[in-house]
Amino acid sequence: MNGFSSKAIHGVSLKKDIHGALRFPVYETAAFEVGTARDMELVFEGKKAAHAYSRITNPTVEDFEQKIRLLSEAFGVVAVSSGMAAITETIITLAEAGSNIVTSPFLFGNTISLFKTTLKRWGLEVRHADMTDISSLDKIIDEHTRLVFAEVITNPQLEVADFSKISAVAAGRNVPVVLDGTLTTPALFRSKDAGIAVEIISSTKYMSGGATSIGGVIIDNGVFDWRKNPSLAADAVKIGPGAFIMRLRREIHRNLGSCLSPHSAWLQSLGLETLALRIDKSSANALAVARFLESHANVRNVNYPGLSSSRFHATAKRQFNGKFSGLLTFELKSKDECFRLMDSLVMIRRATNINDNKTLVLHPASTIFADYPPSERARMQVNERLIRLSVGIEDVEDIIDDIRQGLDKL
Ligand SMILES: *Cc1c(COP(=O)(O)O)cnc(C)c1O
């Protein structure tokens, strides 16, 4: 069983359900009975594997984690309550006050806020590097750098860096790379093959199977020697390659309490089964929509890594096996034109999410970037003429017809 979808559908056999249910059940319970007092002692000592309390582990959540581990051929996976929880737990596991992390200036809005405000107050320094300029990245890493953090396709710039190069530079400095792979997931990009130490994913997006629930996953690809991380070195010498996952599971995740609910884990396991189908369809739809937009007289320019006009086309094509995910942006003449187009759309919805089954449209400058001063917005390559489209899995003719009737009216 080697195919992505076969693995996503059949998963890993955990304990057989007592009724033989073919779909892994939702174990909606806070606590589990372990057996004898001695069994309980062994479980608490970590010497016997059993579920005790759902903040720490839960069978339905474990089923979801093990499917993702199988799909990414990873060392270990921890599922958490959101993409933001995945980022927070990972950074807190690997860095400490007085250390620094190196990241791109192009990041998801709440990630910027987490780094710039929340973690800064706890003494973490955040340094910025251009991820497409390997020598600048190398220069900025020093002995206090605990990790390099990047996004697989930045939003809304749609920049795609070369991740094998980034992880090679970071490895040369004994630093792990943490990648936010939300927009690709293991269905489009095998981060392990690119030497990425930890991949985090907001499973709210593609994985949830149509925006059903909020969730996140932390994937330890098993390619980084944790003895090189000062915070994990002692553990890694004692317990070996499990140091990161153990610290995460037994300390950070437990203490922060950002557990995924069994019901959300169940929905997201269901989403995983059709992930490859949906990502293929939305990628194909996005490419067709991008080509249509490029051909329309009222569109000034289109940004999509699947178009040969994108600076990142060759890198993206090589890394993502010829598919480019569902997100694109395009420019009209003015903010007024953007608003008029958006309001004339009939099927396409005005909403902030991405990688939904539904095609969603958003005006970044007046919404997710509204709090940024204009100079900062310009640095983020967001102007008032820009529209972001997250292309769904509807019939592509209907998506294009909807946009065409709006554009023709401008
Ligand atoms: C949505 C998103 C997040 C945050 O995920 P939540 O599940 O909303 O917490 C992080 N990174 C990227 C790239 C995202 O799109």
XYZ file of C-alpha atoms and ligand atoms in Angstrom:
425
model
C 0.000 0.000 0.000
C 2.077 2.896 -1.307
C -0.348 5.413 -2.788
C -1.189 8.579 -0.862
C -4.959 8.078 -1.000
C -4.781 4.359 -0.104
C -2.770 5.242 2.988
C -5.076 8.153 3.833
C -8.141 5.901 3.568
C -6.866 2.772 5.319
C -4.470 4.378 7.786
C -2.749 2.445 10.523
C -4.478 -0.308 12.490
C -4.797 0.747 16.082
C -6.919 -1.397 18.421
C -9.871 -3.004 16.667
C -13.196 -1.434 17.578
C -15.266 -3.828 19.703
C -18.149 -3.594 17.199
C -15.854 -3.830 14.157
C -16.762 -0.304 13.002
C -15.086 0.323 9.632
C -14.752 4.019 10.346
C -12.690 4.765 13.423
C -15.175 5.960 16.100
C -15.217 9.285 17.924
C -14.056 8.605 21.473
C -15.718 11.607 23.071
C -14.509 11.090 26.645
C -12.252 13.036 28.991
C -10.728 10.100 30.887
C -9.946 6.386 30.432
C -9.910 3.565 32.942
C -6.493 1.967 32.922
C -6.908 -1.184 35.012
C -4.943 -1.935 38.182
C -3.182 0.610 40.375
C 0.121 -0.817 39.125
C -1.017 -0.297 35.481
C -1.815 3.316 36.323
C 1.621 3.770 37.820
C 3.257 2.358 34.682
C 1.174 4.627 32.428
C 2.162 7.693 34.431
C 5.813 6.644 34.313
C 5.529 6.390 30.530
C 6.382 2.669 30.685
C 3.016 1.403 29.452
C 1.161 2.854 26.471
C -2.473 3.606 27.269
C -4.788 6.564 27.035
C -5.403 8.202 30.415
C -6.736 11.702 29.777
C -7.844 13.314 26.495
C -5.839 16.530 26.918
C -2.734 14.377 26.476
C -3.818 11.571 24.123
C -7.107 10.268 22.748
C -7.751 7.282 20.421
C -9.551 9.302 17.699
C -6.851 11.969 17.766
C -4.194 9.241 17.692
C -5.840 7.654 14.646
C -5.585 11.035 12.848
C -1.956 11.501 13.972
C -0.946 8.044 12.808
C -2.520 8.574 9.382
C -0.466 11.737 8.946
C 2.662 9.983 10.169
C 2.123 7.273 7.569
C 1.443 9.797 4.786
C 4.530 11.880 5.517
C 6.728 8.901 6.492
C 7.572 10.933 9.567
C 9.081 9.981 12.908
C 6.176 11.309 14.960
C 3.110 13.543 14.836
C 1.200 15.537 17.451
C -2.223 16.915 16.493
C -3.272 20.134 18.219
C -6.256 22.481 18.434
C -5.256 24.904 15.627
C -2.529 25.891 13.199
C -1.527 28.683 15.596
C -1.220 26.164 18.458
C 1.048 24.028 16.221
C 3.354 27.002 15.587
C 3.358 28.137 19.234
C 4.066 24.676 20.664
C 6.875 24.036 18.168
C 8.637 27.352 18.852
C 8.289 26.953 22.633
C 9.763 23.449 22.413
C 12.825 24.562 20.431
C 13.610 28.112 21.566
C 13.892 30.001 24.841
C 14.242 33.555 26.145
C 17.468 35.124 24.913
C 17.600 33.003 21.758
C 16.477 34.015 18.269
C 14.573 32.577 15.336
C 15.148 33.504 11.696
C 12.116 33.908 9.480
C 10.795 35.465 6.289
C 8.987 38.829 6.574
C 6.209 37.171 4.522
C 4.078 35.208 6.995
C 0.480 34.491 7.936
C -0.897 37.502 9.891
C -1.317 35.816 13.274
C 2.130 34.240 12.955
C 3.622 37.732 12.523
C 1.681 38.908 15.560
C 2.724 35.846 17.619
C 6.405 36.481 16.821
C 6.386 40.280 17.004
C 4.273 40.793 20.100
C 3.524 37.665 22.154
C 6.814 35.755 21.953
C 8.845 38.974 21.958
C 7.417 39.782 25.405
C 8.845 36.438 26.571
C 12.314 37.358 25.345
C 12.505 35.749 21.907
C 14.245 37.750 19.183
C 12.846 37.478 15.650
C 15.190 38.119 12.714
C 14.130 38.495 9.102
C 15.837 37.049 6.057
C 14.916 36.798 2.398
C 14.275 33.066 2.021
C 15.023 33.270 -1.710
C 18.504 34.689 -0.980
C 20.473 31.852 0.611
C 23.597 33.891 1.416
C 21.581 36.480 3.396
C 19.995 33.622 5.336
C 23.390 32.142 6.144
C 24.708 35.512 7.381
C 21.872 36.158 9.786
C 22.053 32.786 11.616
C 24.264 32.856 14.725
C 24.979 30.646 17.743
C 21.750 31.799 19.436
C 19.525 30.848 16.471
C 17.219 27.978 17.430
C 15.320 27.532 14.188
C 14.560 28.892 10.728
C 10.840 29.329 10.094
C 9.261 29.665 6.633
C 5.982 29.150 4.786
C 5.810 26.829 1.813
C 3.868 29.298 -0.388
C 3.622 32.752 1.194
C 0.245 34.445 1.229
C -0.602 36.718 -0.560
C 2.853 37.225 -2.165
C 2.878 33.605 -3.435
C 6.642 33.365 -3.000
C 8.112 29.851 -3.173
C 11.640 29.374 -1.841
C 13.954 26.426 -2.505
C 13.581 24.386 0.671
C 16.393 21.908 0.019
C 18.776 24.870 -0.156
C 17.338 26.459 2.986
C 17.624 23.251 5.004
C 21.158 22.629 3.703
C 22.279 26.093 4.866
C 20.522 25.693 8.223
C 21.956 22.180 8.711
C 25.428 23.599 8.116
C 24.789 25.839 11.127
C 23.194 23.026 13.214
C 19.782 24.687 13.068
C 16.480 22.902 12.228
C 14.032 24.304 9.666
C 10.373 24.534 10.684
C 8.085 24.806 7.664
C 4.452 25.908 7.622
C 3.137 23.538 4.944
C -0.527 24.500 5.222
C -0.912 25.375 1.534
C 0.657 22.179 0.192
C 0.286 19.430 2.852
C 2.123 16.106 2.304
C -0.149 15.567 -0.742
C 1.798 18.193 -2.750
C 5.128 18.533 -1.021
C 7.240 15.962 0.844
C 9.053 18.189 3.292
C 11.078 15.241 4.609
C 12.759 14.832 1.206
C 13.775 18.504 1.330
C 15.444 17.992 4.728
C 12.822 19.939 6.703
C 13.071 19.024 10.409
C 9.522 19.897 11.467
C 6.486 20.627 9.320
C 3.500 22.307 10.913
C 0.136 22.456 9.170
C -3.105 24.283 9.843
C -5.416 21.316 9.195
C -8.297 23.833 9.242
C -7.541 24.511 5.580
C -7.085 21.736 2.982
C -7.008 18.857 5.460
C -10.319 19.512 7.209
C -12.172 18.496 4.045
C -14.126 21.680 3.446
C -13.632 24.058 6.398
C -15.379 21.748 8.866
C -13.244 22.430 11.941
C -10.140 24.134 13.359
C -7.021 22.024 13.871
C -3.266 21.758 13.488
C -0.524 19.145 13.236
C 3.150 19.078 14.166
C 5.218 16.605 12.134
C 8.728 15.581 13.206
C 10.224 14.256 9.965
C 13.000 12.497 11.892
C 15.790 14.083 9.838
C 17.294 16.418 12.462
C 19.673 15.328 15.220
C 18.118 16.894 18.325
C 21.432 16.722 20.181
C 22.242 19.900 18.241
C 19.391 21.856 19.857
C 20.513 23.261 23.240
C 17.103 22.859 24.822
C 16.734 19.194 23.743
C 20.396 18.097 23.791
C 20.344 16.389 27.193
C 17.096 14.513 26.380
C 18.414 13.510 22.959
C 21.535 11.990 24.462
C 19.353 10.001 26.886
C 16.391 8.956 24.720
C 17.584 9.457 21.136
C 15.555 10.677 18.147
C 12.299 10.898 20.156
C 13.528 13.958 22.093
C 11.426 16.552 20.247
C 8.171 14.557 20.218
C 8.639 13.492 23.856
C 9.230 17.065 25.053
C 6.253 18.198 23.025
C 3.898 15.446 24.185
C 4.970 15.108 27.794
C 5.653 18.742 28.631
C 4.689 21.525 26.207
C 1.458 20.136 24.719
C 0.232 18.904 28.084
C 1.036 22.168 29.848
C -0.355 24.513 27.202
C -3.497 22.402 26.869
C -4.146 23.063 23.166
C -5.604 19.619 22.509
C -7.582 18.740 19.372
C -11.127 17.627 20.153
C -11.938 14.014 19.186
C -14.818 15.245 17.036
C -12.548 17.615 15.063
C -9.947 14.853 14.701
C -12.655 12.594 13.261
C -13.767 15.262 10.753
C -10.186 15.879 9.735
C -9.455 12.157 9.303
C -12.427 12.093 6.957
C -10.956 15.114 5.155
C -7.613 13.327 4.771
C -9.261 10.541 2.772
C -10.125 12.941 -0.065
C -7.203 15.357 0.392
C -5.266 14.284 -2.708
C -8.426 14.394 -4.866
C -9.359 17.849 -3.635
C -5.848 19.318 -3.883
C -5.531 18.002 -7.445
C -8.880 19.494 -8.409
C -8.332 22.869 -6.763
C -4.819 23.095 -8.262
C -6.154 22.302 -11.756
C -9.017 24.782 -11.288
C -6.638 27.505 -10.038
C -4.381 27.079 -13.071
C -7.358 27.362 -15.456
C -8.694 30.430 -13.602
C -5.215 32.051 -13.594
C -4.914 31.530 -17.367
C -8.397 32.949 -17.929
C -7.578 36.030 -15.785
C -4.332 36.563 -17.684
C -6.313 36.694 -20.923
C -8.925 39.219 -19.713
C -8.480 42.868 -20.747
C -9.660 44.271 -17.383
C -7.039 42.356 -15.362
C -3.673 44.135 -14.977
C -1.686 41.164 -13.778
C -2.036 37.707 -12.250
C 0.221 36.095 -9.645
C 0.155 32.293 -9.429
C 3.193 29.988 -9.137
C 1.607 27.734 -11.774
C 1.990 30.444 -14.442
C 5.304 30.640 -16.275
C 5.175 34.419 -15.655
C 5.749 33.774 -11.911
C 9.363 34.212 -10.731
C 8.863 31.092 -8.627
C 7.383 28.864 -11.333
C 10.440 26.640 -11.883
C 11.144 26.150 -8.157
C 7.494 25.432 -7.406
C 7.136 23.034 -10.336
C 10.130 20.998 -9.244
C 9.158 20.866 -5.565
C 5.422 20.312 -5.883
C 5.434 17.821 -8.784
C 3.704 20.084 -11.255
C 0.800 21.192 -9.035
C 0.601 24.607 -7.443
C -2.185 24.657 -4.808
C -5.344 26.756 -4.997
C -4.322 30.303 -4.091
C -3.807 33.158 -6.577
C -3.959 36.944 -6.642
C -4.724 39.439 -9.403
C -4.794 43.191 -9.810
C -7.503 45.460 -11.183
C -7.291 49.249 -11.758
C -8.486 50.451 -8.336
C -9.904 49.489 -4.950
C -13.316 50.569 -6.270
C -13.047 48.092 -9.161
C -12.026 45.327 -6.728
C -15.059 45.986 -4.542
C -17.396 46.151 -7.556
C -16.077 42.852 -8.914
C -16.353 41.148 -5.526
C -19.920 42.365 -4.999
C -20.985 41.193 -8.462
C -19.906 37.580 -7.850
C -22.835 35.188 -7.564
C -21.382 31.757 -6.713
C -17.989 32.776 -5.299
C -18.170 33.739 -1.617
C -16.623 36.700 0.155
C -14.782 35.098 3.099
C -11.395 35.039 4.775
C -10.601 31.316 4.747
C -8.397 29.501 2.206
C -8.344 25.994 0.670
C -12.045 25.449 1.278
C -14.132 23.354 -1.136
C -15.803 26.667 -2.009
C -14.049 29.343 -4.053
C -13.515 32.343 -1.751
C -12.564 35.918 -2.556
C -10.984 38.595 -0.355
C -9.553 42.133 -0.663
C -6.378 41.807 1.472
C -5.557 45.533 1.914
C -8.912 46.375 3.540
C -9.239 43.180 5.620
C -6.370 40.968 6.810
C -3.845 43.790 6.213
C -6.095 46.660 7.385
C -4.138 47.117 10.636
C -0.820 47.630 8.845
C 0.359 51.172 7.945
C 0.599 51.726 4.149
C 4.420 51.528 4.149
C 4.331 48.130 5.872
C 1.596 46.996 3.507
C 3.762 47.976 0.525
C 6.652 45.979 1.971
C 4.308 42.993 2.184
C 3.470 43.499 -1.508
C -0.162 44.250 -0.708
C -1.750 47.163 -2.566
C -5.346 48.357 -2.845
C -5.765 46.971 -6.365
C -5.113 43.390 -5.259
C -7.723 40.612 -4.992
C -7.008 37.203 -3.473
C -8.851 34.169 -4.755
C -8.791 30.789 -3.042
C -9.972 28.461 -5.775
C -12.223 25.608 -4.652
C -13.297 22.354 -6.232
C -16.493 23.439 -8.014
C -16.818 22.900 -11.787
C -14.219 25.221 -13.246
C -16.559 26.562 -15.958
C -18.841 27.920 -13.215
C -15.947 29.621 -11.399
C -14.712 31.233 -14.617
C -18.240 32.241 -15.744
C -18.853 33.943 -12.401
C -15.622 35.957 -12.608
C -16.125 36.730 -16.319
C -19.582 38.230 -15.853
C -18.179 40.443 -13.069
C -15.094 41.527 -15.018
C -17.094 42.251 -18.172
C -19.251 44.724 -16.205
C -16.319 46.826 -14.914
C -4.694 29.610 8.661
C -3.221 29.531 8.718
C -2.557 29.393 9.945
C -3.285 29.348 11.262
O -4.104 28.257 11.350
P -5.417 28.168 12.317
O -5.853 26.777 12.151
O -6.377 29.195 11.818
O -4.920 28.505 13.690
C -1.183 29.311 9.922
N -0.484 29.356 8.761
C -1.090 29.490 7.575
C -0.271 29.538 6.343
C -2.479 29.598 7.501
O -3.078 29.751 6.324
